[in-house]
Amino acid sequence: MILRIARKEITEMIRDGRFRAAGAIVFTLLAGALLLGWQHYREVSAQHSAAQRATREQWLGQGKKNPHSAAHYGIYAFKPKVPLTMVDRGTDPYTGVAVWLEAHKQNEFKYRPAQDATAVQRFGELTGATVLQLLVPLLIVLLAFNAFSGERELGTLRQLLSFGVSQQDLARGKALGVAAALGLLLVPAALIGVVALTAGSGQTDMIAALPRMAWMTVGYLLYFGAFVGVSLAVSAWASSSRSALIVLLGFWMFNGLIAPRAASDIAKALRPAPSAFQFARGIEKAMQGDGHDSASARAKRLEQELMKKYNVDKVEALPINFTGARLQDSEDHGNEVFDQAYSRLWTVFDAQDGVHRLLSAAAPSLAVRSASMAFAGADFPQHAHFARAAEEYRRTIQRVMNDDLMRNASNTGVYLAGDELWKKVRPFEYTAPDAGWVLARQAPSLAILALWCAVAALAAMWTARRVRVY
Amino acid sequence: MRYDWRNLSADRAPLAVAVVLGAAIAYGAFNGSEWIRFQNRAISEALAEERERFDRIRDEIPRIESGEKTVTVFADPRQPQSFGRNMGTRYAVMPPAALGALAIGQSDLYPYYFRVSTNSKQTFLNNDEVENPVHLLAGRFDLAFVLLYLYPLVILAFSYNLVSSEKESGTLALTLSQPVSLRRVVMAKVLLRAAFVAALAVLLSAAGVIIGGANLAAEGAWPRLLLWAAVTAVYGAFWFALAIAVNALGRGSATNAMTLAGAWLLFVIVIPSVLNVTIKAVYPVPSRVELIQAIRVAGDESTREGSKLLARYLEDHPELAPPSKGPAGPPDFGTLLVAVNEATERKVQPVLAEFDAQLANQQSMADRLRYLSPAIVAQSAFNDLAGSSAHRYKHFLAGVDEYHRQWRGFFVPRILKKEKLNAGDLARLPSFTFREEPTAAVTGRAGVAFVGLLIAALLAGIPAVMALRRYPVAG
């Protein structure tokens, strides 16, 4: 019976010109968005890997130099693009693309791509994620808002029930019908996506992307399920198709437009982040040692310690180069300061994300947005993961440079190092976290989506049982 | 009309809508004002830091001069290269505009203060505000958001069944049996609703201005505010006109609602996002990653050529050459840096120009194609009037550029001539004051947007009113 109802639904939808038109528009936008995303991914990732090679060559070809000059010259780290960003670019347009790894300082990432765009960008970008999070739910609403109320208004509901069809079967059949209609749209689009993914990335990237893609799909299916359930429930509960549509459009609006913005403002109000000025100033003050442990005092102390350790009475007599030791000592101190400052800032961001997660209990769109960009590899925690790796690499460079100074430079003359030393610093290699890492963080979002889906399904069943027949 | 008012007021819906819209506007204005407060706090903290630093230097210079305190060359504030590069750098600040609280716009994406030094501009221009990128992605719940997205929906909710509902309940034929034309009836209904909604929008915007703490005493604040109200009104008029046009087609209320909801989706969501990708595809901005590389390569070259460059530079500027006393020793670090910076910037200039050109192309394409969607037109006007557009930011950058030149003009001759600064020089330092964009430029741009919206409203409205003449009253 359920299947028969579903078949009737699909036939009706396919025959309905409005559904065909809406479906065609959504499909075109989705396919177009995926292709554009694919092109964008290819271009940007080619640029980034070329730049990464170039920056390495510059590092190797810097000629004879003092190791500390080389440390100041530094190297750039460019954030790599991961293949699934062709579906969801997440926060990538709003985080910098590159960071300069130099001596003494953990720099901020610079150049947010959104700064190189017009204000039209702020209406939202046409990506697969936009279509899936915003337009497909709208399509679901349009498909399902009159599932019960429409039958009632036509008088067919009474007829159906008089045949002995149970209301729950009716609800299940309707849900299946909507799902099948969506499938007609989304399965081909997903195939396009998979083909683009295969064509756009190497085999290893592809294999790494598969579990992420699977989890992303789970997230979206739960989200769509929640919308189907809510739509059917409202359709059975509402007094007329018109009021069902109004309520559902309101729900859609709240999810797609109001909740993300309101959540940002609420999160900012509850967990305020410092201003860039306060952040930089905090680091500056901590670097100076807040007065009681200034740089010069630390250098003095180090001098005393080293002279005692090597049992000499003046710095020139030390068997190691003092400048190297002092530089590394100040790096060590700086590292502590940066670790503290950034972990404090990122804890605030985490707490803000936590507020978003709490609010997603009221709006599933927040949960699916978070899960989608996380599995795409374009959310803030993964940006921070890269930033940490880049910073680790910066510290390695400093250590190698300062060790060399300490060991090889004399305490009197000029010292220059060459290619051998530059080669000692291994090329920067970054491995993005795997799907398990993301899943551990996104489990709450997926759980909330599952809960939404389950509650919506139960609500649909419950209201269907109580549906007014006329 | 009076009858219709009774009808409307008997319905509780308008009241509910007014409350919801009012709450949204109040919340939006509050958020905007929080953002202004945040910016002002950061600015005043920065300026306080500058004052403190200068007090310390003012105190230090006589002590160094008298030999009471000894410092290394790099920590000596009297050295022009140390002072101009880091110790004595000053802030160039763009304070929030008078109506800044009304539209956050692009202001959360661009820096609003820089610490200007003698180094190349690229070293201090990336002063981005700290922000969770999720918030930048979602955008903010400000007054402009309410007006762009929610206000049209309120209008559509009031007017989607303007004529169709009367037809469906059979009262239309009855009304028209009286000596009134359908156009008069419709106009009366529209005017009533328009008055209601516009009054709501304007009154609540005014409330927003008060909640947002706008500075109405600032120059040009009133013309901006009036234009804001005018743009709001004409943007609303467009949506009313669209509703009449759809009503004039003579379909049922349900179809009207669907059609209008579709139009809203098209204009507010679909067209902007498609336009955004189109603009980026037609005028792709060169990669910043490649810019980084270009700057680096140019910097490396200049550093290698260092002393040669300095010789050439001094040939071009003989007045800046240090007084020659005996054989010239190797040039010092500060002197070399001047020449190296100059050469690097000259080499990078074409690459930066390419960015500017491509961004200008994007902007002009956006300016032309924005008429495809009244929402984009209104957004650009709102951002302009609130001072959170890219235009104002560019204006700020131009000022910073000029200031950067002045700053260098002050220090470079002193660096080359190896002149030390004294306490009196501190008072002679160039300082930055932000000059607001001329009101005429802003109102000019917003005025074009206003006219564009007006034309859109007329394009939708006139044929609609014409079509009403052929409206099938019965059947």
mmCIF file with all atom_site columns, C-alpha atoms in Angstrom, chain A residues 52-186:
data_model
loop_
_atom_site.group_PDB
_atom_site.id
_atom_site.type_symbol
_atom_site.label_atom_id
_atom_site.label_alt_id
_atom_site.label_comp_id
_atom_site.label_asym_id
_atom_site.label_entity_id
_atom_site.label_seq_id
_atom_site.pdbx_PDB_ins_code
_atom_site.Cartn_x
_atom_site.Cartn_y
_atom_site.Cartn_z
_atom_site.occupancy
_atom_site.B_iso_or_equiv
_atom_site.pdbx_formal_charge
_atom_site.auth_seq_id
_atom_site.auth_comp_id
_atom_site.auth_asym_id
_atom_site.auth_atom_id
_atom_site.pdbx_PDB_model_num
ATOM 1   C CA . GLN A 1 52  ? 54.376  26.050 -2.281 1.00 0.00 ? 52  GLN A CA 1
ATOM 2   C CA . ARG A 1 53  ? 57.045  24.724 -4.639 1.00 0.00 ? 53  ARG A CA 1
ATOM 3   C CA . ALA A 1 54  ? 58.241  28.240 -5.492 1.00 0.00 ? 54  ALA A CA 1
ATOM 4   C CA . THR A 1 55  ? 58.543  29.303 -1.867 1.00 0.00 ? 55  THR A CA 1
ATOM 5   C CA . ARG A 1 56  ? 60.604  26.177 -1.172 1.00 0.00 ? 56  ARG A CA 1
ATOM 6   C CA . GLU A 1 57  ? 62.930  26.983 -4.071 1.00 0.00 ? 57  GLU A CA 1
ATOM 7   C CA . GLN A 1 58  ? 63.371  30.523 -2.810 1.00 0.00 ? 58  GLN A CA 1
ATOM 8   C CA . TRP A 1 59  ? 64.278  29.164 0.578  1.00 0.00 ? 59  TRP A CA 1
ATOM 9   C CA . LEU A 1 60  ? 66.844  26.787 -0.892 1.00 0.00 ? 60  LEU A CA 1
ATOM 10  C CA . GLY A 1 61  ? 68.285  29.377 -3.249 1.00 0.00 ? 61  GLY A CA 1
ATOM 11  C CA . GLN A 1 62  ? 68.854  32.178 -0.797 1.00 0.00 ? 62  GLN A CA 1
ATOM 12  C CA . GLY A 1 63  ? 72.642  31.928 -1.030 1.00 0.00 ? 63  GLY A CA 1
ATOM 13  C CA . LYS A 1 64  ? 75.153  32.614 1.707  1.00 0.00 ? 64  LYS A CA 1
ATOM 14  C CA . LYS A 1 65  ? 73.560  34.219 4.737  1.00 0.00 ? 65  LYS A CA 1
ATOM 15  C CA . ASN A 1 66  ? 73.571  34.311 8.472  1.00 0.00 ? 66  ASN A CA 1
ATOM 16  C CA . PRO A 1 67  ? 71.108  31.666 9.682  1.00 0.00 ? 67  PRO A CA 1
ATOM 17  C CA . HIS A 1 68  ? 69.142  34.302 11.559 1.00 0.00 ? 68  HIS A CA 1
ATOM 18  C CA . SER A 1 69  ? 68.785  36.398 8.404  1.00 0.00 ? 69  SER A CA 1
ATOM 19  C CA . ALA A 1 70  ? 67.432  33.264 6.759  1.00 0.00 ? 70  ALA A CA 1
ATOM 20  C CA . ALA A 1 71  ? 65.019  32.833 9.649  1.00 0.00 ? 71  ALA A CA 1
ATOM 21  C CA . HIS A 1 72  ? 63.810  36.378 9.071  1.00 0.00 ? 72  HIS A CA 1
ATOM 22  C CA . TYR A 1 73  ? 63.488  35.754 5.371  1.00 0.00 ? 73  TYR A CA 1
ATOM 23  C CA . GLY A 1 74  ? 61.345  32.768 6.280  1.00 0.00 ? 74  GLY A CA 1
ATOM 24  C CA . ILE A 1 75  ? 58.971  30.856 4.099  1.00 0.00 ? 75  ILE A CA 1
ATOM 25  C CA . TYR A 1 76  ? 55.290  31.016 3.247  1.00 0.00 ? 76  TYR A CA 1
ATOM 26  C CA . ALA A 1 77  ? 52.740  28.306 3.940  1.00 0.00 ? 77  ALA A CA 1
ATOM 27  C CA . PHE A 1 78  ? 49.759  28.230 1.589  1.00 0.00 ? 78  PHE A CA 1
ATOM 28  C CA . LYS A 1 79  ? 46.614  26.563 2.772  1.00 0.00 ? 79  LYS A CA 1
ATOM 29  C CA . PRO A 1 80  ? 45.869  23.646 0.425  1.00 0.00 ? 80  PRO A CA 1
ATOM 30  C CA . LYS A 1 81  ? 42.393  23.177 -1.035 1.00 0.00 ? 81  LYS A CA 1
ATOM 31  C CA . VAL A 1 82  ? 40.695  19.892 -0.346 1.00 0.00 ? 82  VAL A CA 1
ATOM 32  C CA . PRO A 1 83  ? 38.553  18.305 -3.080 1.00 0.00 ? 83  PRO A CA 1
ATOM 33  C CA . LEU A 1 84  ? 35.185  18.440 -1.309 1.00 0.00 ? 84  LEU A CA 1
ATOM 34  C CA . THR A 1 85  ? 35.339  22.217 -1.121 1.00 0.00 ? 85  THR A CA 1
ATOM 35  C CA . MET A 1 86  ? 33.851  22.020 -4.594 1.00 0.00 ? 86  MET A CA 1
ATOM 36  C CA . VAL A 1 87  ? 30.589  21.185 -2.829 1.00 0.00 ? 87  VAL A CA 1
ATOM 37  C CA . ASP A 1 88  ? 30.916  23.441 0.182  1.00 0.00 ? 88  ASP A CA 1
ATOM 38  C CA . ARG A 1 89  ? 33.471  26.244 0.439  1.00 0.00 ? 89  ARG A CA 1
ATOM 39  C CA . GLY A 1 90  ? 32.498  26.811 4.050  1.00 0.00 ? 90  GLY A CA 1
ATOM 40  C CA . THR A 1 91  ? 34.459  29.545 5.742  1.00 0.00 ? 91  THR A CA 1
ATOM 41  C CA . ASP A 1 92  ? 37.306  29.423 3.206  1.00 0.00 ? 92  ASP A CA 1
ATOM 42  C CA . PRO A 1 93  ? 36.387  32.785 1.610  1.00 0.00 ? 93  PRO A CA 1
ATOM 43  C CA . TYR A 1 94  ? 36.623  34.363 5.048  1.00 0.00 ? 94  TYR A CA 1
ATOM 44  C CA . THR A 1 95  ? 39.919  32.916 6.252  1.00 0.00 ? 95  THR A CA 1
ATOM 45  C CA . GLY A 1 96  ? 43.293  33.985 4.886  1.00 0.00 ? 96  GLY A CA 1
ATOM 46  C CA . VAL A 1 97  ? 45.026  31.852 2.283  1.00 0.00 ? 97  VAL A CA 1
ATOM 47  C CA . ALA A 1 98  ? 48.649  32.151 3.346  1.00 0.00 ? 98  ALA A CA 1
ATOM 48  C CA . VAL A 1 99  ? 50.823  32.741 6.356  1.00 0.00 ? 99  VAL A CA 1
ATOM 49  C CA . TRP A 1 100 ? 54.375  34.008 6.533  1.00 0.00 ? 100 TRP A CA 1
ATOM 50  C CA . LEU A 1 101 ? 56.575  31.870 8.746  1.00 0.00 ? 101 LEU A CA 1
ATOM 51  C CA . GLU A 1 102 ? 59.310  34.158 10.039 1.00 0.00 ? 102 GLU A CA 1
ATOM 52  C CA . ALA A 1 103 ? 61.504  34.528 13.078 1.00 0.00 ? 103 ALA A CA 1
ATOM 53  C CA . HIS A 1 104 ? 60.045  35.684 16.433 1.00 0.00 ? 104 HIS A CA 1
ATOM 54  C CA . LYS A 1 105 ? 56.420  35.790 15.390 1.00 0.00 ? 105 LYS A CA 1
ATOM 55  C CA . GLN A 1 106 ? 53.385  33.665 14.726 1.00 0.00 ? 106 GLN A CA 1
ATOM 56  C CA . ASN A 1 107 ? 51.727  35.703 11.992 1.00 0.00 ? 107 ASN A CA 1
ATOM 57  C CA . GLU A 1 108 ? 48.062  35.874 11.093 1.00 0.00 ? 108 GLU A CA 1
ATOM 58  C CA . PHE A 1 109 ? 46.846  34.405 7.827  1.00 0.00 ? 109 PHE A CA 1
ATOM 59  C CA . LYS A 1 110 ? 46.434  37.072 5.206  1.00 0.00 ? 110 LYS A CA 1
ATOM 60  C CA . TYR A 1 111 ? 44.254  37.722 2.189  1.00 0.00 ? 111 TYR A CA 1
ATOM 61  C CA . ARG A 1 112 ? 40.701  36.581 2.770  1.00 0.00 ? 112 ARG A CA 1
ATOM 62  C CA . PRO A 1 113 ? 39.293  35.868 -0.691 1.00 0.00 ? 113 PRO A CA 1
ATOM 63  C CA . ALA A 1 114 ? 36.004  37.598 0.196  1.00 0.00 ? 114 ALA A CA 1
ATOM 64  C CA . GLN A 1 115 ? 37.905  40.877 0.447  1.00 0.00 ? 115 GLN A CA 1
ATOM 65  C CA . ASP A 1 116 ? 38.548  40.584 -3.271 1.00 0.00 ? 116 ASP A CA 1
ATOM 66  C CA . ALA A 1 117 ? 34.873  40.421 -4.166 1.00 0.00 ? 117 ALA A CA 1
ATOM 67  C CA . THR A 1 118 ? 31.982  42.838 -4.417 1.00 0.00 ? 118 THR A CA 1
ATOM 68  C CA . ALA A 1 119 ? 29.314  43.228 -1.762 1.00 0.00 ? 119 ALA A CA 1
ATOM 69  C CA . VAL A 1 120 ? 27.053  40.926 -3.809 1.00 0.00 ? 120 VAL A CA 1
ATOM 70  C CA . GLN A 1 121 ? 29.067  38.126 -2.223 1.00 0.00 ? 121 GLN A CA 1
ATOM 71  C CA . ARG A 1 122 ? 27.284  38.789 1.055  1.00 0.00 ? 122 ARG A CA 1
ATOM 72  C CA . PHE A 1 123 ? 23.974  37.582 -0.367 1.00 0.00 ? 123 PHE A CA 1
ATOM 73  C CA . GLY A 1 124 ? 25.600  34.178 -0.414 1.00 0.00 ? 124 GLY A CA 1
ATOM 74  C CA . GLU A 1 125 ? 27.601  32.207 -2.877 1.00 0.00 ? 125 GLU A CA 1
ATOM 75  C CA . LEU A 1 126 ? 26.193  29.805 -5.414 1.00 0.00 ? 126 LEU A CA 1
ATOM 76  C CA . THR A 1 127 ? 27.700  26.560 -4.205 1.00 0.00 ? 127 THR A CA 1
ATOM 77  C CA . GLY A 1 128 ? 26.418  23.048 -3.905 1.00 0.00 ? 128 GLY A CA 1
ATOM 78  C CA . ALA A 1 129 ? 25.955  23.713 -0.200 1.00 0.00 ? 129 ALA A CA 1
ATOM 79  C CA . THR A 1 130 ? 23.712  26.732 -0.826 1.00 0.00 ? 130 THR A CA 1
ATOM 80  C CA . VAL A 1 131 ? 21.462  24.725 -3.103 1.00 0.00 ? 131 VAL A CA 1
ATOM 81  C CA . LEU A 1 132 ? 21.355  21.746 -0.747 1.00 0.00 ? 132 LEU A CA 1
ATOM 82  C CA . GLN A 1 133 ? 20.823  23.756 2.427  1.00 0.00 ? 133 GLN A CA 1
ATOM 83  C CA . LEU A 1 134 ? 18.509  26.446 1.121  1.00 0.00 ? 134 LEU A CA 1
ATOM 84  C CA . LEU A 1 135 ? 16.745  25.476 -2.085 1.00 0.00 ? 135 LEU A CA 1
ATOM 85  C CA . VAL A 1 136 ? 16.189  21.735 -1.707 1.00 0.00 ? 136 VAL A CA 1
ATOM 86  C CA . PRO A 1 137 ? 14.328  22.180 1.614  1.00 0.00 ? 137 PRO A CA 1
ATOM 87  C CA . LEU A 1 138 ? 12.150  24.764 -0.090 1.00 0.00 ? 138 LEU A CA 1
ATOM 88  C CA . LEU A 1 139 ? 11.399  22.244 -2.789 1.00 0.00 ? 139 LEU A CA 1
ATOM 89  C CA . ILE A 1 140 ? 10.481  19.706 -0.105 1.00 0.00 ? 140 ILE A CA 1
ATOM 90  C CA . VAL A 1 141 ? 8.093   22.217 1.436  1.00 0.00 ? 141 VAL A CA 1
ATOM 91  C CA . LEU A 1 142 ? 6.463   22.850 -1.928 1.00 0.00 ? 142 LEU A CA 1
ATOM 92  C CA . LEU A 1 143 ? 6.142   19.123 -2.585 1.00 0.00 ? 143 LEU A CA 1
ATOM 93  C CA . ALA A 1 144 ? 4.694   18.203 0.769  1.00 0.00 ? 144 ALA A CA 1
ATOM 94  C CA . PHE A 1 145 ? 2.763   21.149 2.178  1.00 0.00 ? 145 PHE A CA 1
ATOM 95  C CA . ASN A 1 146 ? -0.584  19.926 0.820  1.00 0.00 ? 146 ASN A CA 1
ATOM 96  C CA . ALA A 1 147 ? 0.059   16.206 1.284  1.00 0.00 ? 147 ALA A CA 1
ATOM 97  C CA . PHE A 1 148 ? -2.843  15.859 3.740  1.00 0.00 ? 148 PHE A CA 1
ATOM 98  C CA . SER A 1 149 ? -4.551  19.196 3.556  1.00 0.00 ? 149 SER A CA 1
ATOM 99  C CA . GLY A 1 150 ? -4.753  18.960 -0.226 1.00 0.00 ? 150 GLY A CA 1
ATOM 100 C CA . GLU A 1 151 ? -6.361  15.529 -0.102 1.00 0.00 ? 151 GLU A CA 1
ATOM 101 C CA . ARG A 1 152 ? -8.795  16.812 2.467  1.00 0.00 ? 152 ARG A CA 1
ATOM 102 C CA . GLU A 1 153 ? -9.693  19.832 0.398  1.00 0.00 ? 153 GLU A CA 1
ATOM 103 C CA . LEU A 1 154 ? -10.277 17.632 -2.642 1.00 0.00 ? 154 LEU A CA 1
ATOM 104 C CA . GLY A 1 155 ? -12.355 15.276 -0.531 1.00 0.00 ? 155 GLY A CA 1
ATOM 105 C CA . THR A 1 156 ? -10.128 12.350 -1.456 1.00 0.00 ? 156 THR A CA 1
ATOM 106 C CA . LEU A 1 157 ? -8.900  11.902 2.094  1.00 0.00 ? 157 LEU A CA 1
ATOM 107 C CA . ARG A 1 158 ? -12.212 10.551 3.254  1.00 0.00 ? 158 ARG A CA 1
ATOM 108 C CA . GLN A 1 159 ? -12.333 8.251  0.308  1.00 0.00 ? 159 GLN A CA 1
ATOM 109 C CA . LEU A 1 160 ? -8.858  6.935  0.948  1.00 0.00 ? 160 LEU A CA 1
ATOM 110 C CA . LEU A 1 161 ? -9.498  6.254  4.600  1.00 0.00 ? 161 LEU A CA 1
ATOM 111 C CA . SER A 1 162 ? -12.764 4.539  3.811  1.00 0.00 ? 162 SER A CA 1
ATOM 112 C CA . PHE A 1 163 ? -10.776 2.008  1.797  1.00 0.00 ? 163 PHE A CA 1
ATOM 113 C CA . GLY A 1 164 ? -9.101  1.003  5.017  1.00 0.00 ? 164 GLY A CA 1
ATOM 114 C CA . VAL A 1 165 ? -5.785  2.680  4.327  1.00 0.00 ? 165 VAL A CA 1
ATOM 115 C CA . SER A 1 166 ? -4.228  3.502  7.674  1.00 0.00 ? 166 SER A CA 1
ATOM 116 C CA . GLN A 1 167 ? -3.233  7.107  8.235  1.00 0.00 ? 167 GLN A CA 1
ATOM 117 C CA . GLN A 1 168 ? 0.289   6.067  9.091  1.00 0.00 ? 168 GLN A CA 1
ATOM 118 C CA . ASP A 1 169 ? 0.627   4.154  5.849  1.00 0.00 ? 169 ASP A CA 1
ATOM 119 C CA . LEU A 1 170 ? -0.589  7.231  4.087  1.00 0.00 ? 170 LEU A CA 1
ATOM 120 C CA . ALA A 1 171 ? 2.079   9.320  5.811  1.00 0.00 ? 171 ALA A CA 1
ATOM 121 C CA . ARG A 1 172 ? 4.759   6.764  5.019  1.00 0.00 ? 172 ARG A CA 1
ATOM 122 C CA . GLY A 1 173 ? 3.674   6.599  1.411  1.00 0.00 ? 173 GLY A CA 1
ATOM 123 C CA . LYS A 1 174 ? 3.673   10.371 1.085  1.00 0.00 ? 174 LYS A CA 1
ATOM 124 C CA . ALA A 1 175 ? 7.118   10.576 2.625  1.00 0.00 ? 175 ALA A CA 1
ATOM 125 C CA . LEU A 1 176 ? 8.383   7.899  0.278  1.00 0.00 ? 176 LEU A CA 1
ATOM 126 C CA . GLY A 1 177 ? 6.879   9.762  -2.652 1.00 0.00 ? 177 GLY A CA 1
ATOM 127 C CA . VAL A 1 178 ? 8.628   13.014 -1.746 1.00 0.00 ? 178 VAL A CA 1
ATOM 128 C CA . ALA A 1 179 ? 11.856  11.118 -1.136 1.00 0.00 ? 179 ALA A CA 1
ATOM 129 C CA . ALA A 1 180 ? 11.642  9.430  -4.517 1.00 0.00 ? 180 ALA A CA 1
ATOM 130 C CA . ALA A 1 181 ? 10.950  12.718 -6.275 1.00 0.00 ? 181 ALA A CA 1
ATOM 131 C CA . LEU A 1 182 ? 13.981  14.246 -4.551 1.00 0.00 ? 182 LEU A CA 1
ATOM 132 C CA . GLY A 1 183 ? 15.989  11.208 -5.502 1.00 0.00 ? 183 GLY A CA 1
ATOM 133 C CA . LEU A 1 184 ? 15.176  11.834 -9.153 1.00 0.00 ? 184 LEU A CA 1
ATOM 134 C CA . LEU A 1 185 ? 16.889  15.194 -8.727 1.00 0.00 ? 185 LEU A CA 1
ATOM 135 C CA . LEU A 1 186 ? 19.662  14.524 -6.303 1.00 0.00 ? 186 LEU A CA 1
#
